[in-house]
Structures are given as C-alpha cells and as structure tokens.
XYZ file of C-alpha atoms in Angstrom:
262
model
C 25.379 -23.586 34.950
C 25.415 -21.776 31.893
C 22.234 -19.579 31.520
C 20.849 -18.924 28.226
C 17.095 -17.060 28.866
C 16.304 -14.459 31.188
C 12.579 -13.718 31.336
C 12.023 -10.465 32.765
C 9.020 -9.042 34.545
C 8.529 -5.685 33.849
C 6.485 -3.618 36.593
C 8.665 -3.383 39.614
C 11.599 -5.308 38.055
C 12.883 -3.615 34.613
C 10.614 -0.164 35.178
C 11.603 1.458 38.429
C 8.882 3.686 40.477
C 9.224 6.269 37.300
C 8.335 3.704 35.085
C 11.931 3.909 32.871
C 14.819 1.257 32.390
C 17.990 2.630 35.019
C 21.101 3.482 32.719
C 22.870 0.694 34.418
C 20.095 -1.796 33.868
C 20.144 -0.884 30.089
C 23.746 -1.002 29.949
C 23.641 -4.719 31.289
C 20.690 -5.436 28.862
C 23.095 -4.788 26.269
C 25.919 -6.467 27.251
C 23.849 -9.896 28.080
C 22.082 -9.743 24.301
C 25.550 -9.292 22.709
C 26.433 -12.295 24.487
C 24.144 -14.427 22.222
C 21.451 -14.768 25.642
C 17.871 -14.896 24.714
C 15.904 -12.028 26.827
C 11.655 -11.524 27.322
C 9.613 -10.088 28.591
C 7.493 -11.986 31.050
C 4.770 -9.217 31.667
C 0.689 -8.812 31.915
C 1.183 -6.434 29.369
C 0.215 -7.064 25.550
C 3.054 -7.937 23.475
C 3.514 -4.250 21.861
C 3.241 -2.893 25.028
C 5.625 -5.625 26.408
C 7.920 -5.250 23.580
C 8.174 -1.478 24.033
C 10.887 -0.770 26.765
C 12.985 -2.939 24.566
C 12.486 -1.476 21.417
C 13.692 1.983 22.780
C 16.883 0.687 24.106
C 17.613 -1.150 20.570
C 17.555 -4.867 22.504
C 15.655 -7.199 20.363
C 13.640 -9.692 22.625
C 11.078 -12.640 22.580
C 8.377 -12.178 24.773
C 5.924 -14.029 27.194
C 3.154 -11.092 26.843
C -0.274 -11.377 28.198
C 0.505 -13.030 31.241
C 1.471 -16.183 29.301
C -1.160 -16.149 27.135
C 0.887 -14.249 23.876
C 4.474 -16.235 23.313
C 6.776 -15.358 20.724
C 10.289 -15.405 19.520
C 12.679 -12.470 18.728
C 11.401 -12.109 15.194
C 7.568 -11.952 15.928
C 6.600 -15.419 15.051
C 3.855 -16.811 17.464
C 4.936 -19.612 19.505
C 1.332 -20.100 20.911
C -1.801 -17.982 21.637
C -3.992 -19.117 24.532
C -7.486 -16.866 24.223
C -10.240 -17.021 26.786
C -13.441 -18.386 25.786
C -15.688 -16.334 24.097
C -18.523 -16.549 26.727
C -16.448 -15.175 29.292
C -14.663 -12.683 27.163
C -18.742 -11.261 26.489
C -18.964 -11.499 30.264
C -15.934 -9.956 31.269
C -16.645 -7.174 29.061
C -19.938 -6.158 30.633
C -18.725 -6.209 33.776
C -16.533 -3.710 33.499
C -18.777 -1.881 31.516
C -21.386 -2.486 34.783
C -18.736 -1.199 37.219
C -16.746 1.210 35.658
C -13.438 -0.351 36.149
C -10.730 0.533 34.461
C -9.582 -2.637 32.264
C -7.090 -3.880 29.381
C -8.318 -6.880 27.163
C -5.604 -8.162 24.938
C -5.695 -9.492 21.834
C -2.788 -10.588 19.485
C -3.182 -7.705 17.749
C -3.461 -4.757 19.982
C -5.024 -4.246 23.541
C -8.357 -2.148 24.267
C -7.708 -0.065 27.243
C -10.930 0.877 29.193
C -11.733 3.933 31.027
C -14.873 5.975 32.066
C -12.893 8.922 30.349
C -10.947 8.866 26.868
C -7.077 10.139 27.454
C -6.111 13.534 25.717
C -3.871 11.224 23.533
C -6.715 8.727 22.775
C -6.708 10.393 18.601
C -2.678 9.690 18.875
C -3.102 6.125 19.693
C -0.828 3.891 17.574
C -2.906 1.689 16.035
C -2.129 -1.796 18.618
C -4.030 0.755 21.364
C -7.126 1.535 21.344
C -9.201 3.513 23.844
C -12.272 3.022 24.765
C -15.113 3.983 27.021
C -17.289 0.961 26.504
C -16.255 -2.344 25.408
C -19.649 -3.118 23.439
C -17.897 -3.085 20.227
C -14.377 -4.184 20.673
C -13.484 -7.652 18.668
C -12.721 -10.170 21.639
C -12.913 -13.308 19.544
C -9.694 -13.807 20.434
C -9.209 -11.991 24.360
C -5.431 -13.480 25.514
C -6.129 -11.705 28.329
C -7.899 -9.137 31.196
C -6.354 -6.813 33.377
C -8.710 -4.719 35.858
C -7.660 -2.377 37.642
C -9.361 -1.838 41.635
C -9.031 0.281 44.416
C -9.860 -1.691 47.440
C -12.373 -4.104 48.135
C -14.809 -4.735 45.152
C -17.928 -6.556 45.203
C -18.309 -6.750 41.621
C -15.220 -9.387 41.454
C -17.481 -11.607 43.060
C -19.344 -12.562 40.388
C -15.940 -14.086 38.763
C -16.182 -16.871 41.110
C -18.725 -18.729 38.665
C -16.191 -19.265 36.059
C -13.062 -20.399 38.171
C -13.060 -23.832 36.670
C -11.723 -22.315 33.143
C -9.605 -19.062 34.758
C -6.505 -18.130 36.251
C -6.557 -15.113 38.064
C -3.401 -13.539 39.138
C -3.309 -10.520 41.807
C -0.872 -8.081 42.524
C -0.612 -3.975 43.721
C 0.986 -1.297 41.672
C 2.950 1.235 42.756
C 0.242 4.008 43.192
C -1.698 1.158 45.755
C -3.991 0.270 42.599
C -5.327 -3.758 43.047
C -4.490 -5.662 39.596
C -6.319 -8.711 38.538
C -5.024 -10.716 35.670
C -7.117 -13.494 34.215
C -5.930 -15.576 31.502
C -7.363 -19.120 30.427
C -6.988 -22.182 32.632
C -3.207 -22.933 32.883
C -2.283 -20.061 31.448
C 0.531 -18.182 33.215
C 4.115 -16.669 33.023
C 5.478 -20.435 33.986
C 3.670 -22.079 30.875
C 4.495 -19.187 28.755
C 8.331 -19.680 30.150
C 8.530 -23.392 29.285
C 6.525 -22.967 25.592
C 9.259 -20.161 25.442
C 11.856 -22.725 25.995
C 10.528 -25.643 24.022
C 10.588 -23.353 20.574
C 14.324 -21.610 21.070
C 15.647 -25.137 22.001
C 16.432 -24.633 25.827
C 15.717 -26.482 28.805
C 13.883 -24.764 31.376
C 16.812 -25.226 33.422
C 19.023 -22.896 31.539
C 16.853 -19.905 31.740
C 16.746 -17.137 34.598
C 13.466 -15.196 35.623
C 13.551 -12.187 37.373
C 10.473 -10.708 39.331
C 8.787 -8.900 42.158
C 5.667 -10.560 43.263
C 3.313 -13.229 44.181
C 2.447 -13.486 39.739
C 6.028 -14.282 39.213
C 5.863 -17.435 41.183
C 5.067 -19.997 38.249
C 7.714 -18.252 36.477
C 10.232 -19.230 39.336
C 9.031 -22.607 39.434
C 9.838 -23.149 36.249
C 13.321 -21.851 35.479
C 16.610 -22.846 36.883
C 17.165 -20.175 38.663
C 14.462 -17.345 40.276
C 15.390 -13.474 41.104
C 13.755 -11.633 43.725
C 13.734 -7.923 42.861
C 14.846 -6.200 46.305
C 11.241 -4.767 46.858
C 10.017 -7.797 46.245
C 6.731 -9.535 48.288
C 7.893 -11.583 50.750
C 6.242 -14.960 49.494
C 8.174 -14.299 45.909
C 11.483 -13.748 47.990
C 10.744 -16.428 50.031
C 10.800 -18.489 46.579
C 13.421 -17.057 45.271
C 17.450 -18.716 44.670
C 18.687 -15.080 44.888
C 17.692 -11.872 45.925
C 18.767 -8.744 44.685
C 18.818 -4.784 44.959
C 15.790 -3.314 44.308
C 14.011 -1.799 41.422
C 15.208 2.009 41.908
C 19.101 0.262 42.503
C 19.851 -1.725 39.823
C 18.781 -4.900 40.681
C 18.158 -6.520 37.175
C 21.850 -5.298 36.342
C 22.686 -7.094 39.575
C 21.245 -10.071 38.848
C 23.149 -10.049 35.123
C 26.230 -9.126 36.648
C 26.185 -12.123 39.249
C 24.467 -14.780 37.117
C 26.464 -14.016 33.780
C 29.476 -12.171 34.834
C-alpha cells in the first residue's frame, strides 16, 4: 500500500514530555512532505494552535483542528466547520465560569483560553488567543469546540449529562496528571474530520496513516488504513493499533515514517 496522508496527533505523539518536535522527528517530517505526502494535524487544539509546531519547522500541513470540528487543506481553505449549538455553547460557558475550570473554546478564528488568573503574556497574545478570566463576553456563535481542563474527580461535569444526545465528549490525561475533556458536536471527532480530510484532497481513507497515543485517537484509527500506537501509548489505543512504535521521547513518529514510507 502506498500511503498518501498521515494525520498526526500532537500531545504525546509529535510533542514529547517537553512539549518540542525531536530533531529526528522533524527531520522525517521533512523528508515525507518532500515526498508529495499530505501531513495534519489531528489535535484538540484550534487550528493556529494546531498549525503551530508545523509552521516553525517550515512543513506546510492541512489540519483536522478542534477535535474534528475545524478541517482544512494546506492552503487554509475550510473543508468543513462543525460548531456546537449555541444553547450549549451559553451553557458551557457558565459552567466554567461557576467552577473555575480552566477551559479553551474554539472558534474558527482564534480560541479563548480560560483561567481564574490572566498569564504575564496575556497583553502579548497574538491576536487568534485570547485570555480571559470570564467567558461572559467572548463571541461563541460559532464554538467548534471545549476543552476543560480537571484535576480529579469533578462534580460539576455532571451536569453535562443533560445534553449527551447532541455531544461527543472525548477524555484523556496530560502529562502533568491534568483530566482533559473534549466536547465537540454530535459525530464530531478526529475519524470524521480524517475522512472529510480525505474526501476534499481526493484520497481514500485507506491510503492515509494516523498516528496517536490514546483512547481520543481511536476514531481516527478506525478510519485510516493503517493506525500507529505511539510507544507510551494507552493500552486500549495499542490494543487498536496495526503497529506500534517507540515512544514519544524516542522517535516514534520518525519510526513510524521510516517503516511505513521508507
């Protein structure tokens, strides 16, 4: 089989435990987009943010941002946009608000990022970030998508359950131990964004690669023709996985180049 995506997760996968691209990852990053091979993202991040690692190795990418929700091609142009509905994008909102969590609502054109405190660089921001310390007056008409951020067991999440029938919610655990919850709307995740991805460059699902770490990745694997399992990968995403390969701190995504593309 000739491969012509690779979707990439990013956290755990591409960014090792000190959040950079490994020379020898980046080297192999190079060598698979001079071979004409269509590389993105796949990442809860927004698409700037998702976008970014890229950008400062010089590796122009497409991207399936916003945990599926945000899906476009290597010059920009929006494949499709998936937004949460504006009832529970008001909801959302004051919840976090309510709790105090910190939170990241996407939108296609930047991504508040929610904290009881502003950072130091919060007057630097570049102008797809904006920090915030309440949410009352951020423009979610158009949310893509919520990440929260928890540290063990959280009542507050709870109250979630009342909108399951229109959500996906997506779980998995940073490296500092931090619980992430990802909701996006119904049907929404890195497996639909993969296949939309697909449909618009012209390849079958069965030509593309993803690469990933954890129990989000899963749709992701379903969907291409062949999965990755980062070596510090969950067990339920290796268990899913068609090959499994060194970890994030060893070069794994270079691995996983090297064997799949040669």
């Amino acid at each position: 089989m000739t491969y012509r995506l690779l979707a990439l997760d990013l956290d755990g996968t591409l960014l090792n435990s000190q959040g950079r691209v490994g020379a020898r990852d980046a080297e192999a990053l190079h060598a698979l987009a001079a071979k004409g091979v269509i590389i993105a993202p796949a990442t809860a991040r927004w698409y700037q943010a998702a976008r970014r690692p890229f950008d400062q190795l010089g590796v122009n990418v497409a991207a399936i941002a916003s945990a599926g929700a945000d899906v476009r091609l290597a010059d920009g142009s929006v494949v499709e946009q998936k937004p949460l509905s504006p009832a529970f994008a008001a909801f959302i909102a004051g919840l976090c608000d309510r709790e105090g969590w910190t939170a990241t609502f996407s939108v296609p054109g930047r991504a508040y990022t929610r904290a009881n405190d502003l950072p130091p660089w919060a007057t630097n921001a570049p102008e797809w970030l904006q920090p915030v310390t309440h949410l009352r007056d951020a423009d979610l008409s158009s949310l893509l998508s919520v990440l929260v951020e928890t540290h063990g067991s959280d009542g507050g999440l709870a109250e979630v359950d009342g909108w399951r029938d229109e959500l996906e919610q997506a779980t998995a655990v940073s490296f500092a131990g931090a619980v992430l919850h990802t909701f996006t709307a119904k049907g929404v995740d890195k497996g639909s964004g993969l296949r939309s991805l697909c449909a618009a460059a012209g390849i079958d699902p069965s030509e593309a690669v993803a690469v990933g770490d954890s129990e989000v990745d899963l749709p992701m694997f379903a969907a291409a023709g062949c999965a990755v399992a980062m070596g510090n990968s969950t067990p339920p995403a290796r268990a899913a996985a068609s090959l499994v390969v060194a970890g994030v701190d060893e070069g794994g995504v270079a691995e996983a180049i090297e064997r799949l593309w040669g």
